[in-house]
PDB file of C-alpha atoms (C1' of nucleotides) in Angstrom:
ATOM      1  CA  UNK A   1      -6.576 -38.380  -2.586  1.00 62.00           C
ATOM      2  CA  UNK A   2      -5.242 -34.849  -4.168  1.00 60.00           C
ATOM      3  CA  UNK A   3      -4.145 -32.311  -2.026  1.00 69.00           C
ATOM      4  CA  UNK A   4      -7.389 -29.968  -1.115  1.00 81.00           C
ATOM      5  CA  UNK A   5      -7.039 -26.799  -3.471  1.00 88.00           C
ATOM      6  CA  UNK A   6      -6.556 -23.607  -1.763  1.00 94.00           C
ATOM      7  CA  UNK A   7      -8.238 -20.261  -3.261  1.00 97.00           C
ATOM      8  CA  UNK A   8      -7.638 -16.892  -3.408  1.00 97.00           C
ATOM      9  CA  UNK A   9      -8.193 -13.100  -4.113  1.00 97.00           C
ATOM     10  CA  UNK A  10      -5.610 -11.124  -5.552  1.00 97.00           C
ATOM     11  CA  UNK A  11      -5.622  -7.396  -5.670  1.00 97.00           C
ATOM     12  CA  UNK A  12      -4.893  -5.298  -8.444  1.00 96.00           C
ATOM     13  CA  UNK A  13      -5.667  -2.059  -9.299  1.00 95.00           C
ATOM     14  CA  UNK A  14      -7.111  -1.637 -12.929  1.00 95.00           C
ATOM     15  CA  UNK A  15      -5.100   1.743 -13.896  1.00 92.00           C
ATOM     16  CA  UNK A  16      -1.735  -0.668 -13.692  1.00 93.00           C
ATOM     17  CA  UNK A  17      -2.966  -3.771 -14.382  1.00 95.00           C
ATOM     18  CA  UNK A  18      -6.070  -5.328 -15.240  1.00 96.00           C
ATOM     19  CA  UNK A  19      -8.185  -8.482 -16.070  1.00 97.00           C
ATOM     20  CA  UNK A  20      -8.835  -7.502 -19.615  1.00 97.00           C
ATOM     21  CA  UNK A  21      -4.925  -7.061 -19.726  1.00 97.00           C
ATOM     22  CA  UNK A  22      -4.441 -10.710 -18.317  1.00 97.00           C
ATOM     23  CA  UNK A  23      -7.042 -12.381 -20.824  1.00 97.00           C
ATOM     24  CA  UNK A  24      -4.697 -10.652 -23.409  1.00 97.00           C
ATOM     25  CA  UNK A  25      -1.491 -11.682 -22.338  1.00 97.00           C
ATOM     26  CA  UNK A  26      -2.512 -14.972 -20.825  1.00 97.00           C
ATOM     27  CA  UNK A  27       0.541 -15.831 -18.395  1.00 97.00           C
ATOM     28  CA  UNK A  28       2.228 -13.388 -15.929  1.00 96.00           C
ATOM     29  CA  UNK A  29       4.231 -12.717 -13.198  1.00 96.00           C
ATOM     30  CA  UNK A  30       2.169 -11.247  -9.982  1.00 96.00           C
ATOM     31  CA  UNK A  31       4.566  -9.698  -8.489  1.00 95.00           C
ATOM     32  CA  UNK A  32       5.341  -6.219  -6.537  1.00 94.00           C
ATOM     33  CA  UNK A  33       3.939  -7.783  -3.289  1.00 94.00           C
ATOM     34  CA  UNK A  34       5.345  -5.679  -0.128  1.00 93.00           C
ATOM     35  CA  UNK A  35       3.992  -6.908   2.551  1.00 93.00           C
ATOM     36  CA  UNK A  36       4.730 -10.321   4.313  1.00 92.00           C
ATOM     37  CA  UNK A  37       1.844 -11.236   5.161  1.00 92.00           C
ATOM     38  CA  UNK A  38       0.773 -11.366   1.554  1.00 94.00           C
ATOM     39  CA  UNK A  39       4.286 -12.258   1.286  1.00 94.00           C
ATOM     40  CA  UNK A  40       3.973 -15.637   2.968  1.00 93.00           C
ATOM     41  CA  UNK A  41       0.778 -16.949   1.278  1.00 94.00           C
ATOM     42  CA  UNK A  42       2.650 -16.403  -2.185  1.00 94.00           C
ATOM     43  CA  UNK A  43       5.993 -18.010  -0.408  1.00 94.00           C
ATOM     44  CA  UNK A  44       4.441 -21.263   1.534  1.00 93.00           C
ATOM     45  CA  UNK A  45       0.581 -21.598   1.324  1.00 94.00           C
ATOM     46  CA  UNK A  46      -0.053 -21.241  -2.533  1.00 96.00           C
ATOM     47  CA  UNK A  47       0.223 -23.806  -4.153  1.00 95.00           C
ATOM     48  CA  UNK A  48       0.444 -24.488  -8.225  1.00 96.00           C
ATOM     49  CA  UNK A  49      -2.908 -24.957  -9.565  1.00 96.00           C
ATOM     50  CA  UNK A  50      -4.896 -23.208  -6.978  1.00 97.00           C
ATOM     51  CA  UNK A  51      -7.508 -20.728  -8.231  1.00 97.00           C
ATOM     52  CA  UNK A  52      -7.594 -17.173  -7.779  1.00 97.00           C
ATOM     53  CA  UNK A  53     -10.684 -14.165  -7.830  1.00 97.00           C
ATOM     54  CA  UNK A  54      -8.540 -11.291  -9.570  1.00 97.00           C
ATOM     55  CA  UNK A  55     -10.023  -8.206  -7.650  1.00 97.00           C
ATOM     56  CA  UNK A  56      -9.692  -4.826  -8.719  1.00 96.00           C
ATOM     57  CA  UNK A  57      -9.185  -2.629  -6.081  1.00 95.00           C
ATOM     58  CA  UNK A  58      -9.019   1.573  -6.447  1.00 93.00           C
ATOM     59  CA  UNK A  59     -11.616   1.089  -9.473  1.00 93.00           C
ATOM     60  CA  UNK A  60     -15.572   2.301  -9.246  1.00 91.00           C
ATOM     61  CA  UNK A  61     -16.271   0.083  -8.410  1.00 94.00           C
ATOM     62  CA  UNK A  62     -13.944  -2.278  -6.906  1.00 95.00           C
ATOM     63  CA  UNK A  63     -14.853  -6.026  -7.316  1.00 96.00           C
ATOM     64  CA  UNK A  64     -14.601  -9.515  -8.283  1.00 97.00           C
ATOM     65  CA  UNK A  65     -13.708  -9.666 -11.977  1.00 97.00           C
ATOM     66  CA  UNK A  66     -11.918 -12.608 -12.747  1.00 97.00           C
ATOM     67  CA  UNK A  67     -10.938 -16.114 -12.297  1.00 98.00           C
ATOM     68  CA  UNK A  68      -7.334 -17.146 -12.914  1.00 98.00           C
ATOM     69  CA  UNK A  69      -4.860 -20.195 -11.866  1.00 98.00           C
ATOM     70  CA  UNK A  70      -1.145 -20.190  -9.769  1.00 97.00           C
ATOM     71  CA  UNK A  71       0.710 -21.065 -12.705  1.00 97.00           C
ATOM     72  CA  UNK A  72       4.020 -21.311 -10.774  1.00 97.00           C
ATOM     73  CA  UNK A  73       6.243 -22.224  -7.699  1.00 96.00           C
ATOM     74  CA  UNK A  74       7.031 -19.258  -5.640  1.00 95.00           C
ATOM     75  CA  UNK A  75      10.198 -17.436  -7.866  1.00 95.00           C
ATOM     76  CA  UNK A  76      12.124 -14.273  -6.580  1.00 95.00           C
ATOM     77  CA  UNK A  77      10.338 -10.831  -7.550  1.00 94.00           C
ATOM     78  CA  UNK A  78      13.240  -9.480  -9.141  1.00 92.00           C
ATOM     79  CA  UNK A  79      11.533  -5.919  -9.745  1.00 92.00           C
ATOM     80  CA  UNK A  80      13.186  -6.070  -5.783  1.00 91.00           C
ATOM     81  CA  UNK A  81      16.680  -5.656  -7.093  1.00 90.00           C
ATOM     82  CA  UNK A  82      16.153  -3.222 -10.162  1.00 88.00           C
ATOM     83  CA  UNK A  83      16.985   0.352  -8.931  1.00 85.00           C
ATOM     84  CA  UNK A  84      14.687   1.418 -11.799  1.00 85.00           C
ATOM     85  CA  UNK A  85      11.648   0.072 -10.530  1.00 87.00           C
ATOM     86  CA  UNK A  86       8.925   1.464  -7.445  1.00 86.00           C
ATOM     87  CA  UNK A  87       9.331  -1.654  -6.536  1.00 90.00           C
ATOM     88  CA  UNK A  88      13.330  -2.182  -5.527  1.00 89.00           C
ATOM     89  CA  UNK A  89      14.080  -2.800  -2.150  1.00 88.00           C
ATOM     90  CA  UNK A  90      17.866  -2.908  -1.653  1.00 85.00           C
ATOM     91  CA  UNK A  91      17.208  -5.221   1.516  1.00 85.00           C
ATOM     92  CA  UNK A  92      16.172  -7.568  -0.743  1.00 86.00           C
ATOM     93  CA  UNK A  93      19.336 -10.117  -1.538  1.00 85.00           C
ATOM     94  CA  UNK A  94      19.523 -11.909  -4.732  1.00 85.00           C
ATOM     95  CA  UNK A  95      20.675 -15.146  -2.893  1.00 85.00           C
ATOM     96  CA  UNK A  96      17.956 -14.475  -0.601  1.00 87.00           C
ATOM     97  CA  UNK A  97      15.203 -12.847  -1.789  1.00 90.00           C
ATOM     98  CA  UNK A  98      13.067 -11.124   0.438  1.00 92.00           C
ATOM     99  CA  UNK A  99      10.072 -10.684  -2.149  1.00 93.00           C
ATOM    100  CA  UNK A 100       8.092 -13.364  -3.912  1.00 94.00           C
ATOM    101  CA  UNK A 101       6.128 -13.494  -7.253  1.00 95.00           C
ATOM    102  CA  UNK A 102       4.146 -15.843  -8.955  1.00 96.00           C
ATOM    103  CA  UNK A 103       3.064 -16.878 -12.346  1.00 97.00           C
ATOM    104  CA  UNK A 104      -0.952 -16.637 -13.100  1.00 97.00           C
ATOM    105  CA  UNK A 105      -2.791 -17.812 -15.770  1.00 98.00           C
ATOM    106  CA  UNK A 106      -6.271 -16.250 -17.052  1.00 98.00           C
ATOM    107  CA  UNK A 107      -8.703 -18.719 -16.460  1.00 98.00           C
ATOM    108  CA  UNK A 108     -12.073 -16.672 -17.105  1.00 97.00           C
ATOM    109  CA  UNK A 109     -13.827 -13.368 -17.196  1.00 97.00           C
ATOM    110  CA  UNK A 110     -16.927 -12.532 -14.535  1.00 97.00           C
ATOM    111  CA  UNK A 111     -20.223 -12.466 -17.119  1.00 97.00           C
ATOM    112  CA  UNK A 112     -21.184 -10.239 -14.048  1.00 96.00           C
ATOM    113  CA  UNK A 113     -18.310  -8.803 -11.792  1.00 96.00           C
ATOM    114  CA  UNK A 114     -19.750  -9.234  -8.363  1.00 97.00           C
ATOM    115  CA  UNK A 115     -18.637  -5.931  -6.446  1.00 96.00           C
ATOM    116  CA  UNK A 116     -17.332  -5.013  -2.668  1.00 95.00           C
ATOM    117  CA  UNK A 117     -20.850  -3.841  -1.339  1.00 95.00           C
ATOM    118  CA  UNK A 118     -23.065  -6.724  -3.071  1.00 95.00           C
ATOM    119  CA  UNK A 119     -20.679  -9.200  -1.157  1.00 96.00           C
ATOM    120  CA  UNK A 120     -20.572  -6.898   1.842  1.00 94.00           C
ATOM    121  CA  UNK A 121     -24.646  -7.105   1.556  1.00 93.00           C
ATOM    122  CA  UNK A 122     -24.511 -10.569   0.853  1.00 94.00           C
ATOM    123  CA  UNK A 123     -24.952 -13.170   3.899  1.00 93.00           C
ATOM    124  CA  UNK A 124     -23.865 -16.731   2.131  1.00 94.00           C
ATOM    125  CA  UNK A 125     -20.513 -14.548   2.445  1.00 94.00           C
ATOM    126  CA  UNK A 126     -20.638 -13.868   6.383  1.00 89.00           C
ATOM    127  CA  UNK A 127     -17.017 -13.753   7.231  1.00 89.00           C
ATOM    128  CA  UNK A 128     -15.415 -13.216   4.212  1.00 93.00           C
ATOM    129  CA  UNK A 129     -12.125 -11.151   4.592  1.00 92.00           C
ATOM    130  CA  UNK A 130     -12.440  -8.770   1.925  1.00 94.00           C
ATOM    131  CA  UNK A 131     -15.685  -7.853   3.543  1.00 92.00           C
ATOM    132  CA  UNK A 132     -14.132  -6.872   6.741  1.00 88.00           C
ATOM    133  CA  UNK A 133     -13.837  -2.766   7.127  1.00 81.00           C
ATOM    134  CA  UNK A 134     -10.428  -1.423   7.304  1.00 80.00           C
ATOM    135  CA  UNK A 135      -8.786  -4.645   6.050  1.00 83.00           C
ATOM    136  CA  UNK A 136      -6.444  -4.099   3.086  1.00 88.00           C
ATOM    137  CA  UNK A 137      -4.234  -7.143   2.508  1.00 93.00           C
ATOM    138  CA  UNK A 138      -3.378  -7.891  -1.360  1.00 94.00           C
ATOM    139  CA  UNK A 139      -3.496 -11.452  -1.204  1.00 95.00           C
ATOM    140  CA  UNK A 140      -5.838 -13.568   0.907  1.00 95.00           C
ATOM    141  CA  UNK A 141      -7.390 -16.349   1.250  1.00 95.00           C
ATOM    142  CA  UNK A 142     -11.308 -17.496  -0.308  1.00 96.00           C
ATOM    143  CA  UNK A 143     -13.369 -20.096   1.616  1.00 95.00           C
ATOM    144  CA  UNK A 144     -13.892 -23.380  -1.301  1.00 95.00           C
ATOM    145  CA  UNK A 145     -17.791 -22.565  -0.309  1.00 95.00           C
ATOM    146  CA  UNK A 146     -17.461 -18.775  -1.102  1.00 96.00           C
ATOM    147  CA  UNK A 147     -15.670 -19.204  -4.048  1.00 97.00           C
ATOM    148  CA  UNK A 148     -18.117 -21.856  -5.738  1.00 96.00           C
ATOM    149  CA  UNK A 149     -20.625 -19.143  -4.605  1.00 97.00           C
ATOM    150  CA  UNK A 150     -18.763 -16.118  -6.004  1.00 97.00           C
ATOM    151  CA  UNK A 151     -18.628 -18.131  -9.442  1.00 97.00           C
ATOM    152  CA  UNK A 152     -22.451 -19.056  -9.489  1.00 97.00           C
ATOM    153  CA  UNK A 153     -22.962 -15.530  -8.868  1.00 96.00           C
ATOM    154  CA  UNK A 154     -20.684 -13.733 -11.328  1.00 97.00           C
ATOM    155  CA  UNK A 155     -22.755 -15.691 -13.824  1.00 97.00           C
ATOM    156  CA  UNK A 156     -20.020 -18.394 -14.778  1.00 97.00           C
ATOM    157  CA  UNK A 157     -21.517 -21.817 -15.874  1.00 95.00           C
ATOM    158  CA  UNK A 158     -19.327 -23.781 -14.789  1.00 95.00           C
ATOM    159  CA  UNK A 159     -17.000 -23.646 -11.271  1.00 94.00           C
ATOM    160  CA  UNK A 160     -12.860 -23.579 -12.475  1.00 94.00           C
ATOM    161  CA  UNK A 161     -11.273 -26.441 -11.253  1.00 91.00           C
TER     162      UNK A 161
ATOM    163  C1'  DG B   1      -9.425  14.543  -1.673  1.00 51.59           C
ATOM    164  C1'  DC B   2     -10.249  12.541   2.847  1.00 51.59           C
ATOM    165  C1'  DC B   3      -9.095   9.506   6.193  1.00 51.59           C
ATOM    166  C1'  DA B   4      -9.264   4.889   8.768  1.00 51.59           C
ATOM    167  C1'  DA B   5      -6.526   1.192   9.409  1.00 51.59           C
ATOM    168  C1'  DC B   6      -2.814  -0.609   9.272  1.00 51.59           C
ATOM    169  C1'  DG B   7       2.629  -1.574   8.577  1.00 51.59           C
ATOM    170  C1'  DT B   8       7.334   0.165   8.887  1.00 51.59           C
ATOM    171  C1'  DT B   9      11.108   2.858  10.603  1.00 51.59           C
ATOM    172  C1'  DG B  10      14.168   4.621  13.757  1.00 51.59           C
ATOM    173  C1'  DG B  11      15.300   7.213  18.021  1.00 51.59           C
ATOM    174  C1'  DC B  12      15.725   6.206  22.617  1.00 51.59           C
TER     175       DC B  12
ATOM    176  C1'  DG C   1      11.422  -3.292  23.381  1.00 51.59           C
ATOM    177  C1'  DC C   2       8.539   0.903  23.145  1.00 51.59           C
ATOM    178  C1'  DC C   3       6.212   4.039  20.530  1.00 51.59           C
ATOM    179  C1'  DA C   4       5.801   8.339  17.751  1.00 51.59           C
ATOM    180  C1'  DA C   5       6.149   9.669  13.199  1.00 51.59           C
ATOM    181  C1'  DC C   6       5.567   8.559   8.784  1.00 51.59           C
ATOM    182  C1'  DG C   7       4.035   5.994   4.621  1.00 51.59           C
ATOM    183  C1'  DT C   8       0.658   3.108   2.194  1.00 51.59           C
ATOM    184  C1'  DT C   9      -3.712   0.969   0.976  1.00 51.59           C
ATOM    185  C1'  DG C  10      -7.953   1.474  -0.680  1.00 51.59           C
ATOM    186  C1'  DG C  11     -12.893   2.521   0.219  1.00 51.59           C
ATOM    187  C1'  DC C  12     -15.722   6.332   0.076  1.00 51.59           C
TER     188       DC C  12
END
DNA sequence: GCCAACGTTGGC
DNA sequence: GCCAACGTTGGC
């Protein structure tokens, strides 16, 4: 039997970069992440081919908009050791980088983006971490039953496998 | 713009 | 190792 799929939501706020710019570019990087937490679920949980809710964050109003695909291993976020970019960290050493990135592929646009307080309303999604007041992680994790649901709901056909 | 909820840094 | 000060995230 295949190894059980993970899934995921991945934050992003819309002013830098946003689903409509993923469905046009197709493949990037996701990278930028600066906190280990986040960190480690890029590094050792993720694994190629799981699925991903992109979520914009900082946006009215923030949401579910998207479905996209881990496209990639875990590679070094080299925006870690360009002085240039908000993202260096001089900590981070190229022959052992301290910051992660992955590649994602566009999978699908929401019909219906399914927002923060319709799944904070919502009780199929009891528990859900994005729901939770006060949390702010980047990346986390999506229950396979929440994520079908979140699908159904943002008015896709068909679930992404 | 405010501020709650963190996470990080650095003095001790 | 403690913890105060500071910085960031991100909803509101």
């Amino acid at each position: 039997m295949a190894k059980k799929k993970h899934y995921w939501l991945m934050k992003s706020e819309p002013d830098a970069y946003s689903i409509d710019d993923l469905e046009r570019d197709g493949r990037e990087p996701w990278n930028g992440i600066r906190n280990y937490q986040a960190r480690n679920f890029l590094r050792d949980d993720m694994k190629e081919g799981d699925l991903a809710f992109f979520y914009h964050s900082n946006a009215k109003p923030p949401g579910i908009v998207g479905v996209m695909k881990i496209d990639s291993g875990p590679e070094p976020d080299r925006l870690a050791f360009d002085e240039n970019s908000a993202y260096f960290d001089p900590k981070s050493d190229p022959e052992d980088p301290r910051w992660i990135q992955r590649q994602v592929r566009f999978v699908a646009k929401l019909p219906e983006m399914v927002t923060l307080e319709e799944m904070k309303r919502d009780e199929n999604l009891e528990g859900m971490l994005v729901t939770r007041r006060g949390q702010r992680l980047s990346i986390q994790p999506v229950d396979a039953n929440h994520f079908r649901y979140l699908c159904k709901r943002g008015g896709l056909k068909t679930i992404p496998s």
